[in-house]
């Protein structure tokens, strides 16, 4: 699916850790929220906290569960406990490890070369999309750093979700350059690690909305 064919760019606010932040994201116009099930992250949530957050959500907001090399039993437990609409795998998972669940998945890719995206499309044919993020050794995501968008192909078979150092100041430039299906932000809208800034969340989503109409 070529990015230029997308009528509008979707927005995901990732690393949600509180009910207030979830409500802020939704009221600001987010299409999806991301819940991080990876203990080393400052944005990690427990299943119990995730239940509380999800119970506060209105209809038609996608809940995305972010996982890093998680055991299959844990993934199944997350799916059983909360209304997950999409799984997002950020580790070294194979296609077999990502697939076969009751909900679809996207595979996260830390971009190092111009061939990476096309290779990921081929390696994960069952993925509903590929999320591209900044490569930083030993860090599975959430670096807060921008990578060279010029490495991304203009012709794609799968939807591209753009992450990596996005914020309200650069997201319009990113959308113009990459033409992604969706944008994904976490640290770029935070007051502190794991705590969102309502002002920055609204600014980010407003910038994406302005891009939709420009």
XYZ file of C-alpha atoms in Angstrom:
214
model
C 0.000 0.000 0.000
C 1.657 3.200 -1.139
C 1.596 6.019 1.405
C 0.407 8.502 -1.207
C -2.860 6.554 -1.476
C -3.804 7.158 2.162
C -6.686 9.597 2.674
C -5.469 10.589 6.124
C -2.628 9.761 8.455
C -3.558 7.883 11.617
C -2.055 8.768 14.991
C -0.979 6.494 17.825
C 0.083 7.809 21.217
C 2.332 5.146 22.715
C 3.619 4.536 26.214
C 0.343 5.357 27.957
C 0.655 4.662 31.695
C -2.352 6.394 33.280
C -6.081 6.764 32.743
C -5.696 10.541 32.499
C -3.122 10.227 29.718
C -5.344 7.776 27.837
C -8.303 10.129 28.059
C -6.178 13.070 26.959
C -4.952 11.161 23.907
C -8.471 10.131 22.918
C -10.024 13.553 23.476
C -7.218 15.086 21.411
C -8.095 12.792 18.502
C -5.748 9.812 18.718
C -6.783 6.769 16.691
C -4.851 4.366 18.921
C -3.013 4.144 22.224
C -0.004 1.972 22.936
C 0.522 -0.019 26.131
C 4.083 -1.196 26.764
C 4.493 -4.679 28.246
C 8.284 -4.548 28.578
C 9.564 -4.168 32.139
C 12.841 -2.315 31.403
C 10.896 0.545 29.810
C 9.979 3.594 31.941
C 6.601 3.373 30.181
C 5.885 -0.239 31.135
C 2.478 -1.161 32.541
C 1.207 -4.230 34.321
C -1.787 -6.151 33.064
C -3.808 -4.804 35.996
C -2.945 -1.203 35.111
C -3.698 -1.935 31.458
C -7.165 -3.193 32.439
C -7.839 0.064 34.290
C -6.706 2.153 31.323
C -8.713 0.147 28.802
C -11.859 0.379 30.924
C -11.711 4.173 30.518
C -11.651 4.117 26.720
C -14.627 4.910 24.478
C -15.479 2.802 21.386
C -13.423 2.858 18.179
C -10.044 3.480 19.817
C -7.505 0.766 19.024
C -5.505 -0.665 21.910
C -2.010 -1.683 20.801
C 0.069 -4.001 22.996
C 3.814 -3.466 22.586
C 5.947 -6.524 23.335
C 9.652 -7.369 23.218
C 10.663 -11.029 22.939
C 7.757 -12.011 25.177
C 6.813 -15.625 25.832
C 3.794 -16.824 23.883
C 1.928 -17.576 27.103
C 2.410 -13.974 28.246
C 1.133 -12.582 24.927
C -1.915 -14.819 25.174
C -2.470 -13.598 28.736
C -2.422 -9.977 27.585
C -4.913 -10.723 24.811
C -7.198 -12.527 27.242
C -7.062 -9.753 29.845
C -7.566 -6.604 27.772
C -9.276 -5.677 24.473
C -6.162 -5.711 22.310
C -6.796 -4.629 18.741
C -3.230 -4.966 17.537
C 0.046 -6.514 18.690
C 3.303 -4.651 18.087
C 6.477 -6.734 18.271
C 9.744 -4.874 18.906
C 12.178 -7.702 19.560
C 13.900 -10.405 17.551
C 10.681 -12.334 16.997
C 10.316 -14.483 13.889
C 7.183 -14.409 11.758
C 6.079 -17.666 13.384
C 6.455 -16.113 16.837
C 4.476 -13.005 15.826
C 1.651 -14.816 14.075
C -1.005 -17.270 15.067
C -2.690 -15.107 17.703
C -6.335 -14.069 17.672
C -5.448 -10.457 16.790
C -3.299 -9.009 13.960
C 0.216 -7.667 14.425
C 2.726 -5.141 13.159
C 6.461 -5.774 13.229
C 8.764 -3.004 14.373
C 11.940 -2.416 12.394
C 14.954 -0.372 13.478
C 16.180 1.066 10.196
C 19.873 0.776 9.358
C 19.878 0.501 5.538
C 17.699 1.408 2.559
C 16.871 -2.271 2.039
C 15.552 -2.910 5.542
C 11.901 -2.040 4.936
C 11.534 -4.155 1.802
C 13.293 -7.058 3.500
C 10.940 -6.790 6.489
C 7.915 -6.866 4.167
C 9.199 -10.126 2.712
C 10.198 -11.634 6.067
C 6.820 -10.861 7.695
C 4.162 -11.420 5.016
C 1.489 -12.010 7.698
C 2.064 -8.603 9.321
C -0.618 -5.994 8.687
C 2.026 -3.256 8.703
C 5.663 -2.433 9.397
C 6.634 0.135 12.028
C 9.931 1.887 11.363
C 11.999 3.292 14.213
C 15.491 4.601 14.837
C 18.291 2.079 15.224
C 20.270 2.359 18.440
C 22.339 -0.582 19.598
C 20.757 -2.414 22.505
C 17.586 -0.293 22.522
C 14.431 -1.939 21.085
C 12.635 1.383 20.575
C 11.697 4.670 22.168
C 15.073 6.302 21.494
C 13.600 9.756 20.902
C 15.944 10.143 17.943
C 15.129 10.755 14.270
C 16.652 8.588 11.538
C 17.244 9.330 7.861
C 13.777 9.129 6.290
C 15.425 9.043 2.864
C 16.235 5.372 3.475
C 12.532 4.471 3.253
C 11.112 3.327 -0.102
C 8.329 5.302 -1.748
C 6.715 2.131 -3.111
C 5.510 -0.268 -0.428
C 3.431 -3.398 -0.227
C 2.418 -2.884 3.400
C 1.318 0.149 5.433
C 4.239 1.990 7.011
C 3.951 3.348 10.556
C 6.558 6.030 11.203
C 8.157 6.372 14.649
C 11.463 7.641 15.959
C 11.971 11.108 17.426
C 8.679 12.556 16.243
C 7.174 15.587 17.984
C 4.869 18.484 17.247
C 7.658 20.434 15.588
C 8.717 17.854 13.019
C 5.701 15.607 12.366
C 4.371 17.626 9.428
C 7.778 17.525 7.775
C 7.900 13.780 8.427
C 4.489 13.178 6.863
C 5.392 15.220 3.793
C 8.672 13.349 3.358
C 7.530 9.786 4.097
C 3.762 9.739 3.443
C 3.182 7.084 6.109
C -0.045 5.272 6.866
C 0.316 6.320 10.506
C 2.632 8.126 12.912
C 3.586 6.829 16.347
C 4.847 9.060 19.164
C 5.834 8.491 22.771
C 8.705 10.511 24.230
C 8.011 13.459 21.939
C 4.787 14.261 23.810
C 5.958 13.650 27.374
C 6.423 15.920 30.381
C 8.668 13.210 31.880
C 9.338 9.557 30.988
C 5.995 7.759 31.071
C 3.918 10.868 31.765
C 2.307 12.655 28.822
C 1.993 16.407 28.477
C -1.600 17.291 27.466
C -0.282 20.378 25.685
C 2.255 18.389 23.646
C -0.235 15.618 22.851
C -2.758 18.132 21.519
C -0.080 19.997 19.578
C 1.139 16.781 17.954
C -2.307 15.579 16.906
C -3.287 19.056 15.690
C -0.205 19.109 13.468
C -1.118 15.717 12.007
C -4.681 16.936 11.427
C -3.420 20.063 9.694
C -1.349 17.855 7.415
C -4.458 15.897 6.529
C -6.154 19.024 5.190
C -3.157 20.723 3.587
